[in-house]
Short mmCIF file of C-alpha atoms in Angstrom, two decimals:
data_model
loop_
_atom_site.label_atom_id
_atom_site.label_comp_id
_atom_site.label_asym_id
_atom_site.label_seq_id
_atom_site.Cartn_x
_atom_site.Cartn_y
_atom_site.Cartn_z
CA ASP A 101 26.37 -49.34 -102.32
CA GLN A 102 27.57 -50.75 -99.00
CA GLN A 103 30.17 -53.36 -99.87
CA VAL A 104 30.90 -54.24 -96.25
CA LYS A 105 27.93 -54.63 -93.95
CA GLN A 106 27.56 -55.03 -90.24
CA ASN A 107 23.88 -55.63 -89.77
CA SER A 108 23.84 -55.44 -85.99
CA PRO A 109 24.32 -51.85 -84.83
CA SER A 110 24.59 -52.95 -81.22
CA LEU A 111 25.22 -56.02 -79.08
CA SER A 112 25.15 -56.58 -75.32
CA VAL A 113 26.98 -59.50 -73.73
CA GLN A 114 27.47 -60.60 -70.15
CA GLU A 115 31.01 -60.37 -68.82
CA GLY A 116 32.83 -63.68 -69.19
CA ARG A 117 30.63 -64.91 -72.03
CA ILE A 118 31.44 -65.02 -75.73
CA SER A 119 30.87 -61.98 -77.95
CA ILE A 120 30.27 -62.70 -81.63
CA LEU A 121 30.34 -59.83 -84.09
CA ASN A 122 29.35 -60.45 -87.69
CA CYS A 123 30.29 -58.88 -90.98
CA ASP A 124 29.17 -59.57 -94.56
CA TYR A 125 30.71 -58.38 -97.79
CA THR A 126 29.58 -58.30 -101.39
CA ASN A 127 32.77 -57.65 -103.37
CA SER A 128 34.32 -60.97 -104.37
CA MET A 129 37.63 -59.19 -105.04
CA PHE A 130 38.17 -58.59 -101.33
CA ASP A 131 40.93 -60.89 -100.10
CA TYR A 132 42.09 -59.34 -96.85
CA PHE A 133 39.93 -58.54 -93.84
CA LEU A 134 40.57 -56.67 -90.63
CA TRP A 135 38.78 -55.84 -87.40
CA TYR A 136 39.21 -52.53 -85.61
CA LYS A 137 38.10 -51.37 -82.18
CA LYS A 138 37.12 -47.77 -81.59
CA TYR A 139 36.44 -45.73 -78.48
CA PRO A 140 34.53 -42.42 -78.72
CA ALA A 141 36.55 -39.45 -79.99
CA GLU A 142 39.56 -41.67 -80.73
CA GLY A 143 41.01 -43.28 -83.82
CA PRO A 144 40.34 -46.97 -84.45
CA THR A 145 42.96 -49.45 -83.29
CA PHE A 146 43.78 -52.64 -85.12
CA LEU A 147 42.68 -55.91 -83.52
CA ILE A 148 43.15 -58.81 -85.86
CA SER A 149 43.23 -59.63 -89.56
CA ILE A 150 42.76 -62.59 -91.85
CA SER A 151 43.79 -63.34 -95.39
CA SER A 152 41.45 -65.11 -97.77
CA ILE A 153 43.78 -68.11 -97.91
CA LYS A 154 42.82 -68.87 -94.31
CA ASP A 155 39.52 -69.55 -92.61
CA LYS A 156 40.58 -68.81 -89.04
CA ASN A 157 43.06 -66.63 -87.21
CA GLU A 158 43.54 -66.42 -83.46
CA ASP A 159 45.21 -63.86 -81.25
CA GLY A 160 44.65 -64.33 -77.55
CA ARG A 161 40.99 -63.78 -76.73
CA PHE A 162 40.20 -62.76 -80.31
CA THR A 163 39.45 -65.15 -83.16
CA VAL A 164 38.33 -64.20 -86.63
CA PHE A 165 36.55 -66.70 -88.86
CA LEU A 166 36.16 -66.30 -92.61
CA ASN A 167 33.60 -68.11 -94.75
CA LYS A 168 34.45 -67.15 -98.32
CA SER A 169 31.59 -68.99 -99.95
CA ALA A 170 29.12 -67.09 -97.79
CA LYS A 171 31.15 -63.86 -97.95
CA HIS A 172 30.92 -63.68 -94.20
CA LEU A 173 33.35 -63.12 -91.38
CA SER A 174 32.94 -63.02 -87.65
CA LEU A 175 34.94 -61.89 -84.66
CA HIS A 176 34.75 -63.96 -81.47
CA ILE A 177 35.87 -62.51 -78.17
CA VAL A 178 36.25 -65.02 -75.34
CA PRO A 179 35.93 -64.30 -72.49
CA SER A 180 34.37 -60.86 -72.86
CA GLN A 181 35.68 -58.19 -70.51
CA PRO A 182 34.31 -54.73 -69.59
CA GLY A 183 37.20 -53.09 -71.44
CA ASP A 184 35.94 -54.68 -74.63
CA SER A 185 33.00 -52.26 -74.68
CA ALA A 186 33.56 -50.20 -77.82
CA VAL A 187 32.49 -49.91 -81.44
CA TYR A 188 33.93 -52.62 -83.68
CA PHE A 189 34.45 -52.10 -87.39
CA CYS A 190 35.26 -54.73 -89.93
CA ALA A 191 37.19 -53.67 -93.00
CA ALA A 192 38.19 -55.28 -96.28
CA SER A 193 40.69 -54.66 -99.03
CA ALA A 194 41.39 -56.08 -102.47
CA ARG A 195 44.80 -57.00 -103.79
CA PHE A 196 44.15 -54.99 -106.92
CA GLY A 197 42.22 -52.24 -105.17
CA ASN A 198 45.12 -50.00 -104.27
CA GLU A 199 45.07 -51.32 -100.72
CA LYS A 200 42.30 -48.97 -99.67
CA LEU A 201 40.22 -50.23 -96.81
CA THR A 202 36.45 -50.36 -97.08
CA PHE A 203 34.77 -50.23 -93.69
CA GLY A 204 31.48 -51.51 -92.37
CA THR A 205 29.11 -49.34 -90.36
CA GLY A 206 30.24 -50.70 -87.01
CA THR A 207 28.72 -52.64 -84.11
CA ARG A 208 28.59 -51.14 -80.63
CA LEU A 209 29.49 -53.86 -78.13
CA THR A 210 28.51 -53.39 -74.50
CA ILE A 211 29.83 -55.81 -71.90
CA ILE A 212 27.56 -56.07 -68.90
CA PRO A 213 29.43 -56.64 -65.61
CA ASP B 166 57.94 -42.86 -80.57
CA GLY B 167 56.43 -43.50 -83.98
CA GLY B 168 52.88 -42.57 -84.75
CA ILE B 169 50.37 -40.59 -86.70
CA THR B 170 49.30 -37.18 -85.43
CA GLN B 171 46.22 -35.22 -86.35
CA SER B 172 45.65 -31.61 -85.40
CA PRO B 173 43.70 -29.87 -84.14
CA LYS B 174 41.54 -32.24 -82.12
CA TYR B 175 38.57 -29.86 -82.32
CA LEU B 176 37.94 -27.34 -85.07
CA PHE B 177 35.15 -24.87 -85.63
CA ARG B 178 34.43 -23.36 -89.01
CA LYS B 179 32.10 -20.67 -90.13
CA GLU B 180 29.96 -21.40 -93.14
CA GLY B 181 31.69 -20.40 -96.36
CA GLN B 182 35.21 -20.82 -95.01
CA ASN B 183 37.83 -23.33 -96.02
CA VAL B 184 39.68 -25.16 -93.26
CA THR B 185 42.69 -27.46 -93.36
CA LEU B 186 43.13 -30.51 -91.15
CA SER B 187 46.67 -31.64 -90.50
CA CYS B 188 47.95 -35.22 -90.60
CA GLU B 189 51.58 -36.09 -89.98
CA GLN B 190 53.20 -39.51 -89.61
CA ASN B 191 56.73 -40.53 -88.68
CA LEU B 192 56.22 -44.22 -89.43
CA ASN B 193 57.84 -43.94 -92.87
CA HIS B 194 54.60 -45.23 -94.38
CA ASP B 195 53.99 -44.84 -98.08
CA ALA B 196 50.20 -44.73 -98.14
CA MET B 197 47.98 -42.26 -96.30
CA TYR B 198 44.20 -42.00 -96.14
CA TRP B 199 41.45 -39.65 -95.01
CA TYR B 200 38.17 -41.03 -93.69
CA ARG B 201 35.07 -39.37 -92.39
CA GLN B 202 32.90 -40.86 -89.67
CA ASP B 203 29.24 -39.99 -89.29
CA PRO B 204 26.81 -41.66 -86.88
CA GLY B 205 25.52 -44.95 -88.29
CA GLN B 206 27.61 -44.71 -91.46
CA GLY B 207 30.93 -46.17 -90.47
CA LEU B 208 34.11 -44.79 -92.00
CA ARG B 209 33.90 -43.44 -95.52
CA LEU B 210 36.98 -42.84 -97.63
CA ILE B 211 37.54 -39.25 -98.80
CA TYR B 212 40.98 -39.31 -100.43
CA TYR B 213 44.05 -41.51 -100.38
CA SER B 214 47.63 -41.27 -101.47
CA GLN B 215 49.97 -44.19 -102.12
CA ILE B 216 53.04 -42.15 -102.96
CA VAL B 217 54.33 -38.60 -102.73
CA ASN B 218 52.85 -36.18 -105.26
CA ASP B 219 50.04 -38.56 -106.13
CA PHE B 220 46.56 -39.05 -104.68
CA GLN B 221 43.19 -40.47 -105.68
CA LYS B 222 39.59 -39.68 -104.85
CA GLY B 223 37.77 -41.97 -102.50
CA ASP B 224 34.04 -42.51 -102.26
CA ILE B 225 33.08 -39.03 -101.01
CA ALA B 226 35.72 -36.63 -102.37
CA GLU B 227 33.38 -33.82 -103.40
CA GLY B 228 34.05 -30.63 -101.45
CA TYR B 229 37.48 -31.78 -100.27
CA SER B 230 41.03 -31.36 -101.51
CA VAL B 231 44.38 -32.84 -100.47
CA SER B 232 48.07 -32.56 -101.21
CA ARG B 233 50.99 -34.93 -100.71
CA GLU B 234 54.15 -32.90 -101.09
CA LYS B 235 56.00 -34.86 -98.41
CA LYS B 236 55.84 -38.50 -97.40
CA GLU B 237 55.14 -37.52 -93.81
CA SER B 238 52.25 -35.15 -94.43
CA PHE B 239 48.79 -35.45 -95.98
CA PRO B 240 46.69 -32.37 -95.18
CA LEU B 241 42.97 -32.31 -95.95
CA THR B 242 41.17 -29.10 -96.88
CA VAL B 243 37.45 -28.94 -96.32
CA THR B 244 36.18 -26.37 -98.77
CA SER B 245 33.05 -24.27 -98.72
CA ALA B 246 31.69 -26.58 -101.42
CA GLN B 247 31.30 -29.37 -98.85
CA LYS B 248 27.64 -29.10 -97.93
CA ASN B 249 27.71 -31.08 -94.72
CA PRO B 250 31.21 -30.83 -93.25
CA THR B 251 30.39 -31.42 -89.59
CA ALA B 252 31.89 -34.83 -88.81
CA PHE B 253 34.74 -36.69 -87.19
CA TYR B 254 37.73 -36.93 -89.56
CA LEU B 255 40.30 -39.70 -89.33
CA CYS B 256 43.67 -39.95 -91.00
CA ALA B 257 45.41 -43.29 -91.46
CA SER B 258 48.63 -44.67 -92.91
CA ILE B 259 49.76 -48.07 -94.19
CA SER B 260 53.36 -49.11 -94.53
CA GLY B 261 53.43 -49.96 -98.20
CA GLN B 262 51.94 -51.63 -101.17
CA GLY B 263 52.15 -55.36 -101.34
CA LEU B 264 52.60 -55.78 -97.61
CA ARG B 265 49.25 -57.42 -97.16
CA ASN B 266 49.72 -58.28 -93.52
CA THR B 267 50.10 -54.70 -92.43
CA GLU B 268 47.20 -52.93 -90.85
CA ALA B 269 46.36 -49.25 -91.11
CA PHE B 270 47.37 -47.00 -88.22
CA PHE B 271 44.97 -44.21 -87.35
CA GLY B 272 45.38 -40.81 -85.82
CA GLN B 273 43.23 -39.64 -82.94
CA GLY B 274 40.86 -37.76 -85.19
CA THR B 275 39.66 -34.19 -85.67
CA ARG B 276 36.11 -33.20 -84.89
CA LEU B 277 35.01 -30.44 -87.24
CA THR B 278 31.93 -28.40 -86.42
CA VAL B 279 30.39 -25.77 -88.66
CA VAL B 280 28.97 -22.84 -86.73
#
């Protein structure tokens, strides 16, 4: 039972354009969402998060949008840079779920110079 | 320099042997987690601990054991009962319950290979 889904295993984007990574969830108890970036053979690093009381959060080139009614969130990267090439995971947690993070399967983003 | 350290980076195990993966953090975080990454399956939770001397099973705990005798340390033992142990193992910590704006910090991972 995959509670957090990233349906696109890979995405290629031209340098300078916008990258949009999508994530869907099924558990209505999730109220906090995070995006992580991961390079091969390394641990994930935190990018940006959003609480369910918001629908948008920005941090530099990264913006996360949350649509609670659709149980959908997306990560926008503008402009995309070659260093953004990595695997991106979305994760979710529930206030009454012992804070454990449930991860999606990841999307491999490739930025084409 | 605060952080979370996993060792070793690479580990080889013979079939039928138990092995222990180390995870140490000096971030003074209460909660620690073990995840396993397999190709195409994301990160799956093995065990987690929110406080010293207490831990809970995650989604794929079978064949694994943990201990949390100290706040700083959360070792994971992969036992011979784990049928498919070859994977990339990640340890993470979070600063505390109720601090909803705090992200998890991850170690660099341990790649375990059964030979």
